[in-house]
XYZ file of C-alpha atoms in Angstrom:
326
model
C 187.940 68.570 50.012
C 190.350 67.680 52.828
C 191.213 71.328 53.444
C 187.957 72.982 52.458
C 186.601 72.700 55.999
C 188.927 75.504 57.007
C 187.829 77.752 54.154
C 184.869 79.788 55.327
C 183.415 82.618 53.337
C 183.368 85.432 55.872
C 185.655 84.494 58.780
C 187.297 87.922 58.764
C 184.144 90.036 58.754
C 184.392 93.133 60.958
C 183.142 93.349 64.523
C 180.520 95.941 65.400
C 179.869 98.175 68.406
C 176.651 100.225 68.516
C 175.993 102.729 71.305
C 172.493 104.237 71.137
C 171.176 106.942 73.445
C 167.739 105.684 74.560
C 167.049 108.427 77.142
C 168.985 111.489 78.343
C 172.416 110.231 79.439
C 171.263 106.572 79.135
C 172.691 104.364 76.395
C 172.074 100.825 75.160
C 175.177 98.995 73.964
C 175.321 96.251 71.332
C 178.555 94.354 70.704
C 178.926 91.849 67.846
C 182.094 89.818 67.375
C 182.697 87.102 64.730
C 182.333 83.594 66.127
C 182.712 80.014 64.932
C 180.626 77.650 66.999
C 181.355 78.446 70.638
C 184.668 80.099 69.764
C 184.513 83.894 69.487
C 186.918 86.612 68.467
C 189.019 87.609 71.493
C 188.379 91.340 71.159
C 186.665 93.275 73.952
C 185.333 96.857 73.888
C 186.542 99.183 76.639
C 184.267 102.161 77.221
C 185.412 105.304 79.078
C 185.369 105.186 82.906
C 182.627 107.838 82.924
C 180.185 105.315 81.381
C 178.813 103.247 84.280
C 177.082 99.949 83.519
C 173.492 99.923 84.769
C 172.433 96.424 83.677
C 174.401 93.155 83.543
C 175.767 92.056 80.206
C 173.846 89.359 78.375
C 175.657 87.499 75.595
C 174.987 84.601 73.260
C 176.254 83.167 69.973
C 173.818 83.885 67.130
C 174.321 83.352 63.384
C 178.118 82.999 63.527
C 178.500 86.028 65.787
C 178.822 86.574 69.518
C 176.184 89.172 70.474
C 176.295 90.995 73.796
C 173.946 93.698 75.134
C 173.964 95.959 78.180
C 173.140 99.523 79.184
C 175.287 102.327 80.586
C 174.788 105.735 82.181
C 177.041 108.471 80.779
C 176.123 111.919 82.181
C 178.917 113.581 80.220
C 178.075 111.734 77.006
C 180.770 110.213 74.807
C 181.995 113.246 72.861
C 185.706 113.711 73.502
C 185.952 110.369 75.365
C 188.136 107.456 74.257
C 186.795 104.052 73.249
C 189.348 101.252 72.897
C 189.326 97.550 72.017
C 191.477 95.128 73.973
C 192.833 92.322 71.808
C 192.276 94.142 68.527
C 196.026 94.626 67.768
C 196.482 90.833 67.923
C 193.511 90.116 65.640
C 193.081 90.232 61.874
C 189.761 92.029 61.786
C 188.394 95.569 61.993
C 185.711 97.105 64.188
C 182.959 99.481 63.079
C 181.768 101.771 65.873
C 178.458 103.627 65.631
C 177.224 106.088 68.272
C 173.720 107.529 67.901
C 172.392 110.374 70.046
C 168.795 111.342 70.877
C 169.142 114.300 68.535
C 169.712 111.905 65.630
C 173.375 112.816 65.258
C 175.566 109.801 64.539
C 179.302 109.213 64.878
C 180.813 106.404 62.823
C 184.394 105.169 63.076
C 186.330 102.241 61.635
C 189.120 100.851 63.824
C 191.899 98.506 62.725
C 194.533 96.416 64.517
C 196.950 99.295 63.890
C 194.594 101.836 65.532
C 192.565 100.058 68.255
C 191.185 103.212 69.935
C 189.719 106.596 69.027
C 188.405 109.792 70.564
C 184.690 110.182 69.915
C 183.903 113.305 67.839
C 180.843 115.454 68.426
C 179.220 114.097 65.237
C 180.183 112.500 61.949
C 179.652 114.043 58.518
C 178.901 112.143 55.344
C 182.596 112.058 54.418
C 183.474 109.924 57.447
C 180.520 107.629 56.745
C 181.655 107.247 53.122
C 185.216 106.306 54.127
C 184.044 103.815 56.759
C 181.577 102.037 54.478
C 183.752 101.951 51.369
C 186.378 100.080 53.391
C 183.707 97.723 54.715
C 182.720 96.945 51.116
C 186.311 96.337 50.036
C 186.971 94.051 52.996
C 183.758 92.113 52.510
C 184.508 91.169 48.903
C 188.219 90.499 49.446
C 187.542 88.290 52.476
C 184.438 86.738 50.920
C 186.077 83.681 49.382
C 182.814 82.390 47.939
C 182.230 85.586 45.938
C 185.836 85.603 44.723
C 185.604 81.974 43.584
C 182.457 82.851 41.643
C 184.231 85.758 39.905
C 187.200 83.508 39.094
C 184.831 80.882 37.661
C 183.189 83.545 35.485
C 186.593 84.599 34.134
C 187.463 80.996 33.229
C 184.057 80.495 31.616
C 184.095 83.718 29.570
C 187.699 83.222 28.294
C 187.782 86.167 25.843
C 188.814 89.528 27.284
C 185.802 91.360 25.836
C 183.422 88.718 27.157
C 185.121 88.811 30.576
C 184.504 92.565 30.775
C 180.840 92.149 29.769
C 180.348 89.270 32.211
C 181.870 91.080 35.199
C 179.815 94.180 34.360
C 176.602 92.122 34.290
C 177.488 90.603 37.671
C 178.119 94.096 39.089
C 174.819 95.530 37.836
C 172.829 92.553 39.121
C 174.183 92.415 42.652
C 173.920 96.214 42.932
C 170.163 95.927 42.271
C 169.440 93.318 44.944
C 171.909 94.824 47.422
C 170.008 98.110 47.327
C 166.550 96.501 47.312
C 167.272 94.182 50.254
C 169.083 96.796 52.329
C 166.247 99.302 51.923
C 163.660 96.685 52.888
C 162.057 95.987 49.527
C 163.280 92.367 49.609
C 163.353 90.110 52.646
C 164.976 86.722 52.087
C 166.338 84.516 54.926
C 170.129 84.530 55.058
C 170.978 80.784 55.412
C 169.145 79.668 52.223
C 170.755 82.559 50.329
C 174.236 81.484 51.446
C 173.494 77.892 50.390
C 172.204 79.074 47.007
C 175.363 81.160 46.509
C 177.439 78.007 47.014
C 175.202 76.188 44.517
C 175.733 78.969 41.952
C 179.496 78.437 42.160
C 179.054 74.687 41.651
C 176.862 75.225 38.578
C 179.339 77.617 36.935
C 182.201 75.176 37.665
C 180.183 72.431 35.946
C 179.687 74.666 32.913
C 183.453 75.235 32.665
C 183.986 71.481 32.459
C 181.164 71.058 29.924
C 182.633 73.744 27.657
C 185.487 71.483 26.522
C 184.381 71.257 22.916
C 185.257 74.208 20.700
C 181.804 74.040 19.178
C 179.913 74.164 22.485
C 176.652 75.986 21.738
C 175.038 75.984 25.193
C 173.482 79.233 26.373
C 175.925 79.392 29.278
C 178.970 79.082 27.014
C 177.674 81.609 24.483
C 176.234 84.119 26.971
C 178.161 83.880 30.260
C 177.087 87.443 31.050
C 173.486 86.224 31.252
C 174.467 83.623 33.856
C 176.496 86.249 35.708
C 173.494 88.587 35.822
C 171.120 85.903 37.072
C 173.411 84.654 39.822
C 174.532 88.220 40.557
C 171.020 88.963 41.813
C 171.541 86.156 44.313
C 174.989 87.324 45.411
C 173.586 90.816 46.016
C 171.349 89.329 48.707
C 174.476 87.893 50.325
C 176.126 91.327 50.318
C 172.962 92.789 51.873
C 173.095 90.190 54.651
C 176.644 91.247 55.513
C 175.668 94.914 55.501
C 172.675 94.247 57.762
C 175.040 92.848 60.410
C 176.537 96.303 60.970
C 173.527 98.403 59.979
C 173.256 101.772 58.272
C 173.491 105.210 59.913
C 169.990 106.732 59.949
C 171.272 110.160 58.973
C 173.215 108.914 55.931
C 171.601 105.723 54.629
C 172.023 106.585 50.902
C 175.680 107.549 51.444
C 176.493 104.385 53.417
C 174.709 102.127 50.897
C 176.327 103.823 47.901
C 179.848 103.690 49.268
C 179.522 100.138 50.578
C 178.581 99.128 47.033
C 181.475 101.171 45.641
C 183.789 99.376 48.059
C 182.492 96.004 46.877
C 183.137 97.021 43.271
C 186.632 98.290 44.034
C 187.500 95.019 45.741
C 186.034 93.010 42.880
C 187.923 95.047 40.277
C 191.152 94.660 42.246
C 190.713 90.872 42.358
C 189.845 90.707 38.638
C 192.872 92.844 37.792
C 195.178 90.574 39.807
C 193.802 87.506 38.026
C 194.140 89.039 34.557
C 197.607 90.438 35.270
C 198.673 87.022 36.525
C 197.428 85.472 33.296
C 199.247 88.140 31.290
C 202.493 87.479 33.167
C 202.190 83.842 32.210
C 202.287 85.006 28.600
C 201.538 82.366 26.035
C 200.500 79.903 28.718
C 197.735 82.241 29.872
C 196.380 82.602 26.349
C 196.413 78.846 25.985
C 194.627 78.231 29.265
C 191.905 80.814 28.817
C 191.219 81.039 25.111
C 192.266 77.906 23.260
C 190.594 74.505 23.034
C 193.702 72.317 23.069
C 193.810 69.292 25.412
C 196.350 71.046 27.651
C 194.194 74.167 27.853
C 191.100 72.174 28.708
C 193.008 70.183 31.334
C 194.168 73.375 33.041
C 190.646 74.790 33.098
C 189.269 71.461 34.296
C 191.681 71.335 37.254
C 190.629 74.852 38.269
C 186.943 74.036 37.749
C 187.085 70.853 39.840
C 188.935 72.677 42.618
C 186.392 75.506 42.654
C 183.458 73.123 42.390
C 184.806 70.818 45.102
C 185.137 73.611 47.660
C 181.750 75.069 46.702
C 180.122 71.624 47.009
C 181.473 71.327 50.537
C 180.039 74.756 51.365
C 176.687 73.753 49.855
C 176.419 70.616 51.986
C 177.620 72.458 55.084
C 175.210 75.379 54.658
C 172.169 73.256 53.791
C 172.901 71.044 56.794
C 173.213 74.100 59.036
C 169.737 75.519 58.368
C 168.004 72.111 58.125
C 169.428 70.886 61.432
């Protein structure tokens, strides 16, 4: 609990720059950078010299992000011009750039600290959109500590390898359903309560790990962890949709972007699960004892993990409920 204050779920989410042509040669610019309170990510977009600002920049901190808007005049357009980001090489985040023209053509590019600038292409095909959004999905799950803790709790609860596979699959199917439904506008749930409920779901699974001490535990959660994973997976899918809404979807390739973002989430989740299972396997007999047996030592090991997971998630729950009730 003493260190959980520094553990936030999405501190390393990508920044986002959207340049939209609103009239011939006139563009509106939206810049979003991760923020924590009044502190914002020290990364600044640098547009080409040919793009002249026509309105002053207006910025404010909103929903854990610094949001800035302004307009520019670019008679030559942006094709072939260079867009760079000062401060990006010193950061630990990525930037998604989206440029939309009046014709409906969209260019999408993902920039990293290793490549903080790019030359704008004439347009972007579905392949570039797929690459950009699959990486966004991978980064979201790997930097989403709350989702990873939930997956780890499911592994500890399921214990048997076959049940772990079934449980993770149920979680995947469930959050894929709500991710698609919310992103396409069929579901509209406020983000702050969803984030608080996600923290609560982690706490509840941690409690079930502790309660499953007895070998003869016959609770529904202990016998059917995949059912719990499916139910809470629907909730976590809404959290994934909230992250995706922060960067938006390209109008010309919404199905591609949604599909590959989800694929990226699954790849990141599978990578994390594989690391956990390989780590258990490397521990050999100790891993089998911790996960599968009901000895006092095995239960103690699971209990320590459960209390650690539940303690951090409880802090998140209090923090998130307090944030949207304040």
